[in-house]
Amino acid sequence: MRKPFAEIAVALPIESTFTYSIPEELEGDAALGKRALVPFGKRLVTGYIIGLHASPPPGIKEIKPITDVLDAYPLFDEKRLKFFKWLSSYYFAPLGDALSLIHPGAANLKSSRLIRAAADVEVPGGLGPLEASILEAVAGKGVSIPALKKRFSGKPVYSAVSRLGKKGLIVEEGSIEGGGSKKTERLVKLLDKGADEAVKAPLQKNVLAFLNSAGGEATLGALVNGLGNGARNAVARLEEKGMVRIEERRVHRDPFSAIAPRQVLFEPNAEQKSAIDRIAEAIVAGGYSPFLLYGVTGSGKTLVYLKALQKAVEAGKRAIILSPEIALTPWPAAYLSALFPGRVALAHSGLSDGERLDEWQKAVEGRADIVVGARSALFTPLKDLGLIIVDEEHETSYKQEDGVRYNARDSALMLAKHIGITVVLGSATPSIETFHNANTGKLAPLVIRNRVDSRPLPTMELEDMRGKKEVVSERLSSLLSETLAAERPSLLFLNRRGFGSSIICRDCGRRFECLNCSVPLTLHKGRRKLLCHYCDLSIEAPSLCPDCSGANLASIGAGTEKVEEEVLRILPNARVGRMDRDTASLKGAARRIIEEVEDKRLDVLIGTQMASKGHHFPGVTLVGVVSGDTSLNIPDFRSTERTFQLITQAAGRAGRGSDPGHVVIQTLNPGHYCFRAIMAHDYDSFFRDEIENRRELLYPPFTRLCVLRFDGLKEGEVVKSANAVKRAAEKIIAAKKFEIFALGPAPALVQVVKNRHRWQILLKSREINPLHSLVRALKAHFEAGKSRVALSIDMDPATVV
């Protein structure tokens, strides 16, 4: 039966789907799961075919045709479509936005509305200043409406453009953008290997000789590099004589060129082998099989991942492995590229647009068996997917903070459930929700109690910093000196970058706050800048107070820069490195820093959490936690859990080689149960204390949370909108008899960011369905008000199973 109508979800923030007709010439190409270029208003946008039908829905009068089908292969099937519908529903996102996660942004096609001055039209007098300025701006070239809005900020651009259009002074035209650019190179092919005898010109003879020695073909770039720029003209003459042919050949932009393959040199021990066998059995059996791989730091979870991925490929399946940070992806990629040469793809935002597009196409076309990446790699459309691994599943970086606000760990579980495959969550410090689900049978636990080769866990020492002013205690300084004398590297952990958290004038009390955000500016002494870590505002660090002209300016708190300065004072001859967002933001920088530690070219590495998790430093014997209280005092019910995870992960970098490790934790709260559990390497006791607190206070895993965030330029409007939604929530809760608590509205932890005021309402429910029902009703209520305030909806991570 012919199905000449397609249901399309467009890649725009629109809840509805739309029906388009399929032109007869495209009927053979249109299929569920493919992208289509479709007209939408006055432009063309990318849409996703989510259904084919024999007839349109009743009541539709005008149906536009699809312009083109964009994919040779479907990007999703019925099972994955159900998953994306769940993603759209659970995170309150339009289906088109959810489906757009399946490909890099560079692969998206859309048209833009360009405004151009009409040709051969006499400009009348009497134009307003804005109209005249716009007409001048679009003379001779097309300019988009957003570009005009940015240029004439705060002025009524739309109405001015409308008036110019009615006067016939401008015309609109469309421009297709996106789709990604393909990199090509010019290949010169030899057509007659004996042709050089008929050629007299020396350079042409050299070109032919070069091609003969290269097997009959070479890139034009190689010829120019070998023979000089004159080779270009020589090739052109040879092409005219019919002796060579020039072809365009696509070049794959390969991010693996900077990653050296690493061989797996270890064999699994008994605990590792047991875990590998359980995962392999599940892959072969098929069906939804969720596991928690829970092993102490240094227990060899990475080897379990690698062997499990190998088992998946041997079973004819493909797999995805997620890392919480881009900086952690090179190591599994290096090991996997040795196991599966040319069959591994990378997927994360640290790649260039071209690299990301090429790696994605490699996966779509079936040329990759394994995809390694950060959270967005989960949505790569691999065929025959049989295994998903989420390493360091507890990490908060798996939460997407804009667009579709998904959690990659929770989404990985639901994707595995929808398509019926194996999923492994791994961590030495599982989230409370994940460990609870393992204890209640929702996840199968795979436990590794011992380090590789039965190496001991590091010895622990708590340094009470009450009453002390130094950044690095005398005890830690002494240990750093001893470790340097023994020619062993040390790691110092502090989860705050910059020199100090802020500066203050000790004469008049002047503080330096961001002009756009309600936070103090952070001192970055090396750059002599005060920076905002929220909006990136940057000003010169003053030498005198601008209020009282006093020179008594002091930094408050300590960041990684200050620790670096202190370590260089204590150890003036040490080779000291720093790994934080300031030093590791450039492409490949994090990998180079880690390699310096591995190659023993650094004596002390100072870093934030990006230096403390997932890395294997065999030579590090001393780890110092400069401030164990940094995350403990954050007003968040997960602050204690986060502190336990951060410090345990940092401590786990010590003693991973043949020499034993030692950890010093500096704290102002030595009696806190979090530190007692850390000192004893006892996650189980920490979990027991924390789960009881959660039970008593009705926090996850015993409830589901949703945060409604309101933000706008005027605080009064934000508060008014938040209060209106709160009143609506109370009415719905009472009418439906929902057991839901609505708390707030209250200011967000950082109340102003980028000049936008932020307030929030916290919804707390024991059951997910009533919570979703309430949030949908509140979203509809808010949108009906047509407020200038923005609403975002954040579902709290819950290890959905």
PDB file of C-alpha atoms in Angstrom, residues 171-291:
ATOM      1  CA  VAL A 171      13.200  41.724  -0.954  1.00  0.00           C
ATOM      2  CA  GLU A 172      13.392  38.470   0.997  1.00  0.00           C
ATOM      3  CA  GLU A 173      15.409  35.489  -0.106  1.00  0.00           C
ATOM      4  CA  GLY A 174      16.314  32.139   1.411  1.00  0.00           C
ATOM      5  CA  SER A 175      19.723  30.607   2.036  1.00  0.00           C
ATOM      6  CA  ILE A 176      20.332  26.964   2.939  1.00  0.00           C
ATOM      7  CA  GLU A 177      22.816  26.587   5.790  1.00  0.00           C
ATOM      8  CA  GLY A 178      24.317  23.650   7.667  1.00  0.00           C
ATOM      9  CA  GLY A 179      24.712  20.062   6.582  1.00  0.00           C
ATOM     10  CA  GLY A 180      28.414  20.094   7.404  1.00  0.00           C
ATOM     11  CA  SER A 181      31.306  20.536   5.052  1.00  0.00           C
ATOM     12  CA  LYS A 182      33.153  17.582   3.563  1.00  0.00           C
ATOM     13  CA  LYS A 183      36.904  17.833   3.314  1.00  0.00           C
ATOM     14  CA  THR A 184      38.338  16.776  -0.048  1.00  0.00           C
ATOM     15  CA  GLU A 185      41.748  16.562  -1.671  1.00  0.00           C
ATOM     16  CA  ARG A 186      42.788  16.483  -5.350  1.00  0.00           C
ATOM     17  CA  LEU A 187      44.128  13.113  -6.428  1.00  0.00           C
ATOM     18  CA  VAL A 188      46.298  12.870  -9.568  1.00  0.00           C
ATOM     19  CA  LYS A 189      46.050   9.495 -11.326  1.00  0.00           C
ATOM     20  CA  LEU A 190      48.458   8.282 -14.011  1.00  0.00           C
ATOM     21  CA  LEU A 191      46.603   7.010 -17.105  1.00  0.00           C
ATOM     22  CA  ASP A 192      49.601   5.684 -19.125  1.00  0.00           C
ATOM     23  CA  LYS A 193      52.686   4.429 -17.248  1.00  0.00           C
ATOM     24  CA  GLY A 194      54.833   4.610 -20.373  1.00  0.00           C
ATOM     25  CA  ALA A 195      53.836   8.191 -21.194  1.00  0.00           C
ATOM     26  CA  ASP A 196      57.019   9.799 -19.865  1.00  0.00           C
ATOM     27  CA  GLU A 197      58.943   8.858 -23.014  1.00  0.00           C
ATOM     28  CA  ALA A 198      56.765  11.220 -25.083  1.00  0.00           C
ATOM     29  CA  VAL A 199      57.187  14.126 -22.675  1.00  0.00           C
ATOM     30  CA  LYS A 200      60.000  16.635 -23.127  1.00  0.00           C
ATOM     31  CA  ALA A 201      59.361  19.200 -20.361  1.00  0.00           C
ATOM     32  CA  PRO A 202      61.609  18.307 -17.376  1.00  0.00           C
ATOM     33  CA  LEU A 203      59.038  19.134 -14.686  1.00  0.00           C
ATOM     34  CA  GLN A 204      56.318  17.131 -16.425  1.00  0.00           C
ATOM     35  CA  LYS A 205      58.732  14.184 -16.659  1.00  0.00           C
ATOM     36  CA  ASN A 206      59.410  14.568 -12.917  1.00  0.00           C
ATOM     37  CA  VAL A 207      55.671  14.492 -12.179  1.00  0.00           C
ATOM     38  CA  LEU A 208      55.253  11.285 -14.190  1.00  0.00           C
ATOM     39  CA  ALA A 209      58.260   9.723 -12.461  1.00  0.00           C
ATOM     40  CA  PHE A 210      56.824  10.695  -9.072  1.00  0.00           C
ATOM     41  CA  LEU A 211      53.470   9.087  -9.939  1.00  0.00           C
ATOM     42  CA  ASN A 212      55.165   5.905 -11.187  1.00  0.00           C
ATOM     43  CA  SER A 213      57.148   5.604  -7.965  1.00  0.00           C
ATOM     44  CA  ALA A 214      53.975   6.192  -5.914  1.00  0.00           C
ATOM     45  CA  GLY A 215      52.085   3.338  -7.570  1.00  0.00           C
ATOM     46  CA  GLY A 216      50.313   5.404 -10.211  1.00  0.00           C
ATOM     47  CA  GLU A 217      48.598   8.032  -8.079  1.00  0.00           C
ATOM     48  CA  ALA A 218      49.398  10.780  -5.583  1.00  0.00           C
ATOM     49  CA  THR A 219      47.687  13.796  -4.108  1.00  0.00           C
ATOM     50  CA  LEU A 220      48.373  17.160  -5.691  1.00  0.00           C
ATOM     51  CA  GLY A 221      49.591  18.340  -2.287  1.00  0.00           C
ATOM     52  CA  ALA A 222      52.189  15.542  -2.192  1.00  0.00           C
ATOM     53  CA  LEU A 223      53.402  16.455  -5.683  1.00  0.00           C
ATOM     54  CA  VAL A 224      53.756  20.137  -4.720  1.00  0.00           C
ATOM     55  CA  ASN A 225      55.577  19.236  -1.507  1.00  0.00           C
ATOM     56  CA  GLY A 226      57.966  16.962  -3.423  1.00  0.00           C
ATOM     57  CA  LEU A 227      58.512  18.964  -6.607  1.00  0.00           C
ATOM     58  CA  GLY A 228      57.614  22.555  -5.751  1.00  0.00           C
ATOM     59  CA  ASN A 229      54.743  24.841  -6.783  1.00  0.00           C
ATOM     60  CA  GLY A 230      55.557  24.394 -10.470  1.00  0.00           C
ATOM     61  CA  ALA A 231      54.060  20.911 -10.218  1.00  0.00           C
ATOM     62  CA  ARG A 232      50.575  22.463 -10.366  1.00  0.00           C
ATOM     63  CA  ASN A 233      51.079  23.794 -13.910  1.00  0.00           C
ATOM     64  CA  ALA A 234      52.867  20.605 -14.979  1.00  0.00           C
ATOM     65  CA  VAL A 235      49.899  18.505 -13.829  1.00  0.00           C
ATOM     66  CA  ALA A 236      47.500  20.808 -15.684  1.00  0.00           C
ATOM     67  CA  ARG A 237      49.500  20.387 -18.916  1.00  0.00           C
ATOM     68  CA  LEU A 238      49.613  16.596 -18.477  1.00  0.00           C
ATOM     69  CA  GLU A 239      45.840  16.556 -17.918  1.00  0.00           C
ATOM     70  CA  GLU A 240      45.347  18.481 -21.190  1.00  0.00           C
ATOM     71  CA  LYS A 241      47.445  15.816 -22.955  1.00  0.00           C
ATOM     72  CA  GLY A 242      45.278  13.044 -21.466  1.00  0.00           C
ATOM     73  CA  MET A 243      48.205  11.509 -19.531  1.00  0.00           C
ATOM     74  CA  VAL A 244      46.780  12.061 -16.048  1.00  0.00           C
ATOM     75  CA  ARG A 245      43.333  12.502 -14.536  1.00  0.00           C
ATOM     76  CA  ILE A 246      42.519  14.697 -11.524  1.00  0.00           C
ATOM     77  CA  GLU A 247      39.804  13.474  -9.151  1.00  0.00           C
ATOM     78  CA  GLU A 248      38.313  14.929  -5.977  1.00  0.00           C
ATOM     79  CA  ARG A 249      38.617  12.458  -3.107  1.00  0.00           C
ATOM     80  CA  ARG A 250      36.921  12.840   0.246  1.00  0.00           C
ATOM     81  CA  VAL A 251      39.303  13.014   3.204  1.00  0.00           C
ATOM     82  CA  HIS A 252      38.254  11.725   6.603  1.00  0.00           C
ATOM     83  CA  ARG A 253      39.267  14.156   9.346  1.00  0.00           C
ATOM     84  CA  ASP A 254      40.775  11.757  11.845  1.00  0.00           C
ATOM     85  CA  PRO A 255      40.947  12.801  15.525  1.00  0.00           C
ATOM     86  CA  PHE A 256      42.839   9.563  16.260  1.00  0.00           C
ATOM     87  CA  SER A 257      45.929  10.990  14.554  1.00  0.00           C
ATOM     88  CA  ALA A 258      46.762  12.601  17.924  1.00  0.00           C
ATOM     89  CA  ILE A 259      46.037   9.435  19.945  1.00  0.00           C
ATOM     90  CA  ALA A 260      48.685   6.711  20.025  1.00  0.00           C
ATOM     91  CA  PRO A 261      47.223   3.195  20.360  1.00  0.00           C
ATOM     92  CA  ARG A 262      47.928   1.444  23.658  1.00  0.00           C
ATOM     93  CA  GLN A 263      48.148  -2.301  24.023  1.00  0.00           C
ATOM     94  CA  VAL A 264      46.239  -4.068  26.807  1.00  0.00           C
ATOM     95  CA  LEU A 265      49.064  -5.842  28.652  1.00  0.00           C
ATOM     96  CA  PHE A 266      47.108  -7.304  31.561  1.00  0.00           C
ATOM     97  CA  GLU A 267      44.985 -10.404  32.008  1.00  0.00           C
ATOM     98  CA  PRO A 268      41.874 -10.242  34.195  1.00  0.00           C
ATOM     99  CA  ASN A 269      42.069 -11.529  37.755  1.00  0.00           C
ATOM    100  CA  ALA A 270      39.320 -13.713  39.242  1.00  0.00           C
ATOM    101  CA  GLU A 271      37.045 -10.830  40.280  1.00  0.00           C
ATOM    102  CA  GLN A 272      37.437  -9.069  36.939  1.00  0.00           C
ATOM    103  CA  LYS A 273      36.868 -12.287  34.989  1.00  0.00           C
ATOM    104  CA  SER A 274      33.675 -12.999  36.923  1.00  0.00           C
ATOM    105  CA  ALA A 275      32.313  -9.550  36.016  1.00  0.00           C
ATOM    106  CA  ILE A 276      33.362  -9.916  32.351  1.00  0.00           C
ATOM    107  CA  ASP A 277      31.690 -13.337  32.094  1.00  0.00           C
ATOM    108  CA  ARG A 278      28.416 -12.028  33.566  1.00  0.00           C
ATOM    109  CA  ILE A 279      28.326  -9.134  31.095  1.00  0.00           C
ATOM    110  CA  ALA A 280      29.263 -11.388  28.134  1.00  0.00           C
ATOM    111  CA  GLU A 281      26.501 -13.866  29.025  1.00  0.00           C
ATOM    112  CA  ALA A 282      23.964 -11.033  29.082  1.00  0.00           C
ATOM    113  CA  ILE A 283      25.115  -9.692  25.701  1.00  0.00           C
ATOM    114  CA  VAL A 284      24.754 -13.113  24.061  1.00  0.00           C
ATOM    115  CA  ALA A 285      21.406 -13.837  25.732  1.00  0.00           C
ATOM    116  CA  GLY A 286      19.957 -10.489  24.624  1.00  0.00           C
ATOM    117  CA  GLY A 287      17.288  -8.510  26.436  1.00  0.00           C
ATOM    118  CA  TYR A 288      17.522  -5.707  28.950  1.00  0.00           C
ATOM    119  CA  SER A 289      20.294  -6.442  31.456  1.00  0.00           C
ATOM    120  CA  PRO A 290      21.389  -3.536  33.714  1.00  0.00           C
ATOM    121  CA  PHE A 291      24.539  -3.928  35.834  1.00  0.00           C
TER     122      PHE A 291
END
